mmCIF file of N, CA, C and O in Angstrom:
data_model
loop_
_atom_site.group_PDB
_atom_site.id
_atom_site.type_symbol
_atom_site.label_atom_id
_atom_site.label_comp_id
_atom_site.label_asym_id
_atom_site.label_seq_id
_atom_site.Cartn_x
_atom_site.Cartn_y
_atom_site.Cartn_z
ATOM 1 N N MET R 24 8.402 33.734 22.895
ATOM 2 C CA MET R 24 9.249 33.703 21.753
ATOM 3 C C MET R 24 9.194 34.986 20.997
ATOM 4 O O MET R 24 10.127 35.289 20.261
ATOM 5 N N LYS R 25 8.123 35.784 21.161
ATOM 6 C CA LYS R 25 8.085 37.050 20.544
ATOM 7 C C LYS R 25 9.097 38.054 21.040
ATOM 8 O O LYS R 25 9.623 38.886 20.386
ATOM 9 N N SER R 26 9.511 37.887 22.338
ATOM 10 C CA SER R 26 10.579 38.757 22.894
ATOM 11 C C SER R 26 11.950 38.410 22.467
ATOM 12 O O SER R 26 12.805 39.180 22.545
ATOM 13 N N GLN R 27 12.127 37.157 21.977
ATOM 14 C CA GLN R 27 13.427 36.723 21.489
ATOM 15 C C GLN R 27 13.258 36.177 20.040
ATOM 16 O O GLN R 27 13.042 34.986 19.833
ATOM 17 N N PRO R 28 13.387 37.069 19.039
ATOM 18 C CA PRO R 28 13.047 36.710 17.723
ATOM 19 C C PRO R 28 14.024 35.566 17.165
ATOM 20 O O PRO R 28 13.597 34.731 16.275
ATOM 21 N N VAL R 29 15.183 35.504 17.667
ATOM 22 C CA VAL R 29 16.106 34.479 17.164
ATOM 23 C C VAL R 29 15.553 33.037 17.582
ATOM 24 O O VAL R 29 15.620 32.149 16.719
ATOM 25 N N ILE R 30 15.205 32.926 18.813
ATOM 26 C CA ILE R 30 14.595 31.654 19.244
ATOM 27 C C ILE R 30 13.288 31.330 18.420
ATOM 28 O O ILE R 30 13.126 30.188 18.062
ATOM 29 N N GLY R 31 12.479 32.306 18.250
ATOM 30 C CA GLY R 31 11.265 32.130 17.453
ATOM 31 C C GLY R 31 11.529 31.656 16.091
ATOM 32 O O GLY R 31 10.913 30.768 15.519
ATOM 33 N N HIS R 32 12.575 32.255 15.435
ATOM 34 C CA HIS R 32 12.893 31.883 14.119
ATOM 35 C C HIS R 32 13.471 30.469 14.108
ATOM 36 O O HIS R 32 13.125 29.576 13.220
ATOM 37 N N ALA R 33 14.324 30.164 15.000
ATOM 38 C CA ALA R 33 14.920 28.809 15.106
ATOM 39 C C ALA R 33 13.810 27.712 15.324
ATOM 40 O O ALA R 33 13.883 26.696 14.813
ATOM 41 N N TYR R 34 12.845 28.050 16.158
ATOM 42 C CA TYR R 34 11.753 27.174 16.478
ATOM 43 C C TYR R 34 10.912 26.947 15.184
ATOM 44 O O TYR R 34 10.523 25.800 14.819
ATOM 45 N N ARG R 35 10.664 27.999 14.398
ATOM 46 C CA ARG R 35 9.845 27.861 13.186
ATOM 47 C C ARG R 35 10.599 26.965 12.176
ATOM 48 O O ARG R 35 10.014 26.198 11.479
ATOM 49 N N VAL R 36 11.914 27.212 12.093
ATOM 50 C CA VAL R 36 12.728 26.444 11.117
ATOM 51 C C VAL R 36 12.742 24.945 11.567
ATOM 52 O O VAL R 36 12.502 24.073 10.751
ATOM 53 N N THR R 37 12.854 24.702 12.862
ATOM 54 C CA THR R 37 12.816 23.368 13.430
ATOM 55 C C THR R 37 11.486 22.697 13.136
ATOM 56 O O THR R 37 11.422 21.510 12.715
ATOM 57 N N VAL R 38 10.415 23.364 13.328
ATOM 58 C CA VAL R 38 9.096 22.848 13.065
ATOM 59 C C VAL R 38 8.919 22.548 11.611
ATOM 60 O O VAL R 38 8.347 21.528 11.202
ATOM 61 N N GLY R 39 9.471 23.401 10.757
ATOM 62 C CA GLY R 39 9.366 23.195 9.253
ATOM 63 C C GLY R 39 10.189 21.954 8.830
ATOM 64 O O GLY R 39 9.722 21.085 8.044
ATOM 65 N N ILE R 40 11.342 21.718 9.431
ATOM 66 C CA ILE R 40 12.119 20.622 9.051
ATOM 67 C C ILE R 40 11.611 19.274 9.553
ATOM 68 O O ILE R 40 11.393 18.324 8.863
ATOM 69 N N VAL R 41 11.117 19.319 10.758
ATOM 70 C CA VAL R 41 10.491 18.064 11.430
ATOM 71 C C VAL R 41 9.166 17.774 10.701
ATOM 72 O O VAL R 41 9.009 16.606 10.285
ATOM 73 N N GLY R 42 8.325 18.749 10.484
ATOM 74 C CA GLY R 42 7.068 18.560 9.760
ATOM 75 C C GLY R 42 7.372 18.005 8.293
ATOM 76 O O GLY R 42 6.639 17.093 7.897
ATOM 77 N N ALA R 43 8.233 18.592 7.578
ATOM 78 C CA ALA R 43 8.539 18.172 6.229
ATOM 79 C C ALA R 43 9.095 16.705 6.234
ATOM 80 O O ALA R 43 8.701 15.970 5.353
ATOM 81 N N ALA R 44 9.970 16.431 7.211
ATOM 82 C CA ALA R 44 10.456 15.098 7.311
ATOM 83 C C ALA R 44 9.350 14.048 7.547
ATOM 84 O O ALA R 44 9.297 12.994 6.873
ATOM 85 N N VAL R 45 8.421 14.401 8.394
ATOM 86 C CA VAL R 45 7.276 13.429 8.672
ATOM 87 C C VAL R 45 6.457 13.311 7.472
ATOM 88 O O VAL R 45 5.992 12.210 7.103
ATOM 89 N N VAL R 46 6.138 14.399 6.692
ATOM 90 C CA VAL R 46 5.324 14.317 5.487
ATOM 91 C C VAL R 46 6.107 13.440 4.486
ATOM 92 O O VAL R 46 5.448 12.564 3.826
ATOM 93 N N ILE R 47 7.322 13.596 4.341
ATOM 94 C CA ILE R 47 8.059 12.820 3.246
ATOM 95 C C ILE R 47 8.092 11.321 3.681
ATOM 96 O O ILE R 47 7.835 10.497 2.744
ATOM 97 N N VAL R 48 8.309 11.046 4.979
ATOM 98 C CA VAL R 48 8.258 9.655 5.327
ATOM 99 C C VAL R 48 6.897 9.051 5.126
ATOM 100 O O VAL R 48 6.732 7.922 4.666
ATOM 101 N N GLY R 49 5.914 9.841 5.394
ATOM 102 C CA GLY R 49 4.479 9.365 5.146
ATOM 103 C C GLY R 49 4.259 9.146 3.711
ATOM 104 O O GLY R 49 3.637 8.081 3.301
ATOM 105 N N LEU R 50 4.652 9.944 2.864
ATOM 106 C CA LEU R 50 4.541 9.802 1.427
ATOM 107 C C LEU R 50 5.281 8.579 0.892
ATOM 108 O O LEU R 50 4.744 7.887 -0.007
ATOM 109 N N LEU R 51 6.390 8.272 1.500
ATOM 110 C CA LEU R 51 7.182 7.118 1.082
ATOM 111 C C LEU R 51 6.392 5.861 1.565
ATOM 112 O O LEU R 51 6.516 4.797 0.934
ATOM 113 N N MET R 52 5.652 5.923 2.655
ATOM 114 C CA MET R 52 4.939 4.818 3.215
ATOM 115 C C MET R 52 3.583 4.534 2.513
ATOM 116 O O MET R 52 2.951 3.458 2.600
ATOM 117 N N VAL R 53 3.088 5.515 1.774
ATOM 118 C CA VAL R 53 1.752 5.396 1.098
ATOM 119 C C VAL R 53 1.584 4.152 0.273
ATOM 120 O O VAL R 53 0.557 3.483 0.388
ATOM 121 N N PRO R 54 2.490 3.848 -0.613
ATOM 122 C CA PRO R 54 2.297 2.604 -1.501
ATOM 123 C C PRO R 54 2.288 1.298 -0.754
ATOM 124 O O PRO R 54 1.844 0.311 -1.321
ATOM 125 N N PHE R 55 2.738 1.268 0.491
ATOM 126 C CA PHE R 55 2.835 0.079 1.321
ATOM 127 C C PHE R 55 1.715 -0.011 2.296
ATOM 128 O O PHE R 55 1.130 0.990 2.704
ATOM 129 N N PRO R 56 1.375 -1.205 2.756
ATOM 130 C CA PRO R 56 0.327 -1.353 3.752
ATOM 131 C C PRO R 56 0.761 -0.693 5.020
ATOM 132 O O PRO R 56 1.873 -0.755 5.425
ATOM 133 N N GLY R 57 -0.169 -0.007 5.617
ATOM 134 C CA GLY R 57 0.153 0.704 6.831
ATOM 135 C C GLY R 57 -0.399 2.081 6.960
ATOM 136 O O GLY R 57 -1.195 2.532 6.092
ATOM 137 N N PRO R 58 0.076 2.890 7.901
ATOM 138 C CA PRO R 58 -0.489 4.198 8.115
ATOM 139 C C PRO R 58 0.153 5.372 7.325
ATOM 140 O O PRO R 58 0.336 6.405 7.858
ATOM 141 N N GLY R 59 0.371 5.210 6.032
ATOM 142 C CA GLY R 59 1.025 6.261 5.282
ATOM 143 C C GLY R 59 0.309 7.484 5.341
ATOM 144 O O GLY R 59 0.851 8.548 5.625
ATOM 145 N N TRP R 60 -0.993 7.526 4.963
ATOM 146 C CA TRP R 60 -1.707 8.808 4.877
ATOM 147 C C TRP R 60 -1.845 9.402 6.279
ATOM 148 O O TRP R 60 -1.840 10.607 6.371
ATOM 149 N N PHE R 61 -2.015 8.599 7.365
ATOM 150 C CA PHE R 61 -2.037 9.045 8.679
ATOM 151 C C PHE R 61 -0.802 9.873 9.000
ATOM 152 O O PHE R 61 -0.815 10.954 9.590
ATOM 153 N N VAL R 62 0.347 9.303 8.630
ATOM 154 C CA VAL R 62 1.601 9.917 8.879
ATOM 155 C C VAL R 62 1.740 11.287 8.049
ATOM 156 O O VAL R 62 2.216 12.292 8.619
ATOM 157 N N VAL R 63 1.246 11.289 6.822
ATOM 158 C CA VAL R 63 1.250 12.514 6.139
ATOM 159 C C VAL R 63 0.375 13.610 6.791
ATOM 160 O O VAL R 63 0.844 14.781 6.964
ATOM 161 N N ILE R 64 -0.659 13.268 7.218
ATOM 162 C CA ILE R 64 -1.625 14.181 7.967
ATOM 163 C C ILE R 64 -1.012 14.610 9.292
ATOM 164 O O ILE R 64 -1.073 15.794 9.583
ATOM 165 N N LEU R 65 -0.302 13.686 10.008
ATOM 166 C CA LEU R 65 0.387 14.083 11.153
ATOM 167 C C LEU R 65 1.525 15.160 10.925
ATOM 168 O O LEU R 65 1.634 16.138 11.654
ATOM 169 N N GLY R 66 2.210 14.935 9.819
ATOM 170 C CA GLY R 66 3.242 15.935 9.406
ATOM 171 C C GLY R 66 2.605 17.299 9.053
ATOM 172 O O GLY R 66 3.143 18.308 9.370
ATOM 173 N N LEU R 67 1.361 17.244 8.394
ATOM 174 C CA LEU R 67 0.783 18.465 8.103
ATOM 175 C C LEU R 67 0.194 19.122 9.416
ATOM 176 O O LEU R 67 0.201 20.385 9.524
ATOM 177 N N LEU R 68 -0.119 18.378 10.395
ATOM 178 C CA LEU R 68 -0.598 18.949 11.647
ATOM 179 C C LEU R 68 0.664 19.647 12.287
ATOM 180 O O LEU R 68 0.512 20.678 12.834
ATOM 181 N N ILE R 69 1.788 18.999 12.250
ATOM 182 C CA ILE R 69 3.029 19.621 12.785
ATOM 183 C C ILE R 69 3.287 20.931 12.056
ATOM 184 O O ILE R 69 3.567 21.972 12.764
ATOM 185 N N LEU R 70 3.272 20.879 10.774
ATOM 186 C CA LEU R 70 3.534 22.162 9.988
ATOM 187 C C LEU R 70 2.426 23.208 10.274
ATOM 188 O O LEU R 70 2.722 24.299 10.291
ATOM 189 N N GLY R 71 1.213 22.725 10.437
ATOM 190 C CA GLY R 71 0.134 23.656 10.635
ATOM 191 C C GLY R 71 0.141 24.379 12.011
ATOM 192 O O GLY R 71 -0.446 25.406 12.218
ATOM 193 N N SER R 72 1.068 23.842 12.896
ATOM 194 C CA SER R 72 1.187 24.641 14.164
ATOM 195 C C SER R 72 1.946 25.940 13.931
ATOM 196 O O SER R 72 1.842 26.903 14.761
ATOM 197 N N GLU R 73 2.621 26.095 12.888
ATOM 198 C CA GLU R 73 3.364 27.340 12.553
ATOM 199 C C GLU R 73 3.149 28.017 11.179
ATOM 200 O O GLU R 73 3.463 29.145 11.037
ATOM 201 N N PHE R 74 2.571 27.208 10.263
ATOM 202 C CA PHE R 74 2.367 27.804 8.860
ATOM 203 C C PHE R 74 0.971 27.761 8.486
ATOM 204 O O PHE R 74 0.306 26.822 8.564
ATOM 205 N N VAL R 75 0.483 28.942 7.998
ATOM 206 C CA VAL R 75 -0.980 29.118 7.605
ATOM 207 C C VAL R 75 -1.221 28.236 6.416
ATOM 208 O O VAL R 75 -2.343 27.718 6.342
ATOM 209 N N TRP R 76 -0.390 28.103 5.451
ATOM 210 C CA TRP R 76 -0.645 27.318 4.249
ATOM 211 C C TRP R 76 -0.896 25.846 4.623
ATOM 212 O O TRP R 76 -1.713 25.221 4.015
ATOM 213 N N ALA R 77 -0.225 25.327 5.633
ATOM 214 C CA ALA R 77 -0.474 23.955 6.082
ATOM 215 C C ALA R 77 -1.807 23.795 6.671
ATOM 216 O O ALA R 77 -2.486 22.820 6.512
ATOM 217 N N ARG R 78 -2.303 24.853 7.523
ATOM 218 C CA ARG R 78 -3.563 24.794 8.056
ATOM 219 C C ARG R 78 -4.642 24.810 7.053
ATOM 220 O O ARG R 78 -5.636 24.096 7.194
ATOM 221 N N ARG R 79 -4.511 25.578 6.001
ATOM 222 C CA ARG R 79 -5.415 25.632 4.863
ATOM 223 C C ARG R 79 -5.485 24.251 4.130
ATOM 224 O O ARG R 79 -6.543 23.770 3.782
ATOM 225 N N LEU R 80 -4.317 23.694 3.966
ATOM 226 C CA LEU R 80 -4.230 22.366 3.251
ATOM 227 C C LEU R 80 -4.940 21.316 4.152
ATOM 228 O O LEU R 80 -5.657 20.449 3.649
ATOM 229 N N LEU R 81 -4.783 21.429 5.439
ATOM 230 C CA LEU R 81 -5.501 20.436 6.316
ATOM 231 C C LEU R 81 -6.959 20.665 6.251
ATOM 232 O O LEU R 81 -7.657 19.656 6.404
ATOM 233 N N GLY R 82 -7.459 21.896 5.996
ATOM 234 C CA GLY R 82 -8.869 22.035 5.865
ATOM 235 C C GLY R 82 -9.349 21.339 4.609
ATOM 236 O O GLY R 82 -10.462 20.702 4.574
ATOM 237 N N VAL R 83 -8.650 21.382 3.538
ATOM 238 C CA VAL R 83 -9.010 20.668 2.303
ATOM 239 C C VAL R 83 -8.987 19.192 2.548
ATOM 240 O O VAL R 83 -9.820 18.471 2.100
ATOM 241 N N VAL R 84 -7.925 18.735 3.286
ATOM 242 C CA VAL R 84 -7.828 17.260 3.519
ATOM 243 C C VAL R 84 -9.011 16.844 4.342
ATOM 244 O O VAL R 84 -9.555 15.754 4.045
ATOM 245 N N ARG R 85 -9.368 17.633 5.338
ATOM 246 C CA ARG R 85 -10.492 17.221 6.189
ATOM 247 C C ARG R 85 -11.779 17.062 5.389
ATOM 248 O O ARG R 85 -12.575 16.135 5.572
ATOM 249 N N VAL R 86 -12.017 18.055 4.414
ATOM 250 C CA VAL R 86 -13.212 17.971 3.596
ATOM 251 C C VAL R 86 -13.094 16.696 2.768
ATOM 252 O O VAL R 86 -14.152 15.998 2.556
ATOM 253 N N GLN R 87 -12.019 16.425 2.111
ATOM 254 C CA GLN R 87 -11.864 15.244 1.224
ATOM 255 C C GLN R 87 -12.048 13.881 2.059
ATOM 256 O O GLN R 87 -12.656 12.917 1.547
ATOM 257 N N VAL R 88 -11.516 13.840 3.268
ATOM 258 C CA VAL R 88 -11.636 12.679 4.051
ATOM 259 C C VAL R 88 -13.121 12.388 4.471
ATOM 260 O O VAL R 88 -13.577 11.328 4.432
ATOM 261 N N ARG R 89 -13.791 13.588 4.896
ATOM 262 C CA ARG R 89 -15.187 13.468 5.209
ATOM 263 C C ARG R 89 -15.966 12.938 3.990
ATOM 264 O O ARG R 89 -16.921 12.100 4.170
ATOM 265 N N ALA R 90 -15.745 13.440 2.784
ATOM 266 C CA ALA R 90 -16.462 13.009 1.547
ATOM 267 C C ALA R 90 -16.137 11.635 1.265
ATOM 268 O O ALA R 90 -17.081 10.731 0.897
ATOM 269 N N TRP R 91 -14.960 11.141 1.442
ATOM 270 C CA TRP R 91 -14.545 9.774 1.201
ATOM 271 C C TRP R 91 -15.191 8.829 2.223
ATOM 272 O O TRP R 91 -15.761 7.774 1.877
ATOM 273 N N THR R 92 -15.270 9.225 3.449
ATOM 274 C CA THR R 92 -15.932 8.489 4.497
ATOM 275 C C THR R 92 -17.406 8.365 4.277
ATOM 276 O O THR R 92 -17.944 7.242 4.381
ATOM 277 N N GLU R 93 -18.097 9.420 3.804
ATOM 278 C CA GLU R 93 -19.468 9.279 3.460
ATOM 279 C C GLU R 93 -19.670 8.353 2.295
ATOM 280 O O GLU R 93 -20.661 7.622 2.316
ATOM 281 N N TRP R 94 -18.830 8.443 1.301
ATOM 282 C CA TRP R 94 -18.980 7.622 0.085
ATOM 283 C C TRP R 94 -18.808 6.100 0.469
ATOM 284 O O TRP R 94 -19.592 5.310 0.073
ATOM 285 N N MET R 95 -17.817 5.845 1.350
ATOM 286 C CA MET R 95 -17.610 4.499 1.801
ATOM 287 C C MET R 95 -18.829 4.030 2.547
ATOM 288 O O MET R 95 -19.208 2.831 2.410
ATOM 289 N N GLY R 96 -19.432 4.838 3.333
ATOM 290 C CA GLY R 96 -20.571 4.511 4.107
ATOM 291 C C GLY R 96 -21.814 4.072 3.212
ATOM 292 O O GLY R 96 -22.547 3.267 3.539
ATOM 293 N N ARG R 97 -21.893 4.796 2.019
ATOM 294 C CA ARG R 97 -22.952 4.480 1.112
ATOM 295 C C ARG R 97 -22.728 3.125 0.310
ATOM 296 O O ARG R 97 -23.686 2.647 -0.253
ATOM 297 N N GLN R 98 -21.520 2.723 0.310
ATOM 298 C CA GLN R 98 -21.240 1.559 -0.577
ATOM 299 C C GLN R 98 -21.730 0.249 0.006
ATOM 300 O O GLN R 98 -21.792 -0.010 1.187
#
């Protein structure tokens, strides 16, 4: 993709659109029973494949999920 910048740019835009759509669908699912947060994290994983800010956000999410899991274990 580095040899063909147009294809690389189109791929990045496509990943951005698909990832954002998955995050939005996940956020809409959060208030209802089901895998809402899982879908949001899946969307961030998709975005994280191309965008540094999404990878950093996933790091924060990972820390929060670990802390929540430990808290639940103590209850």
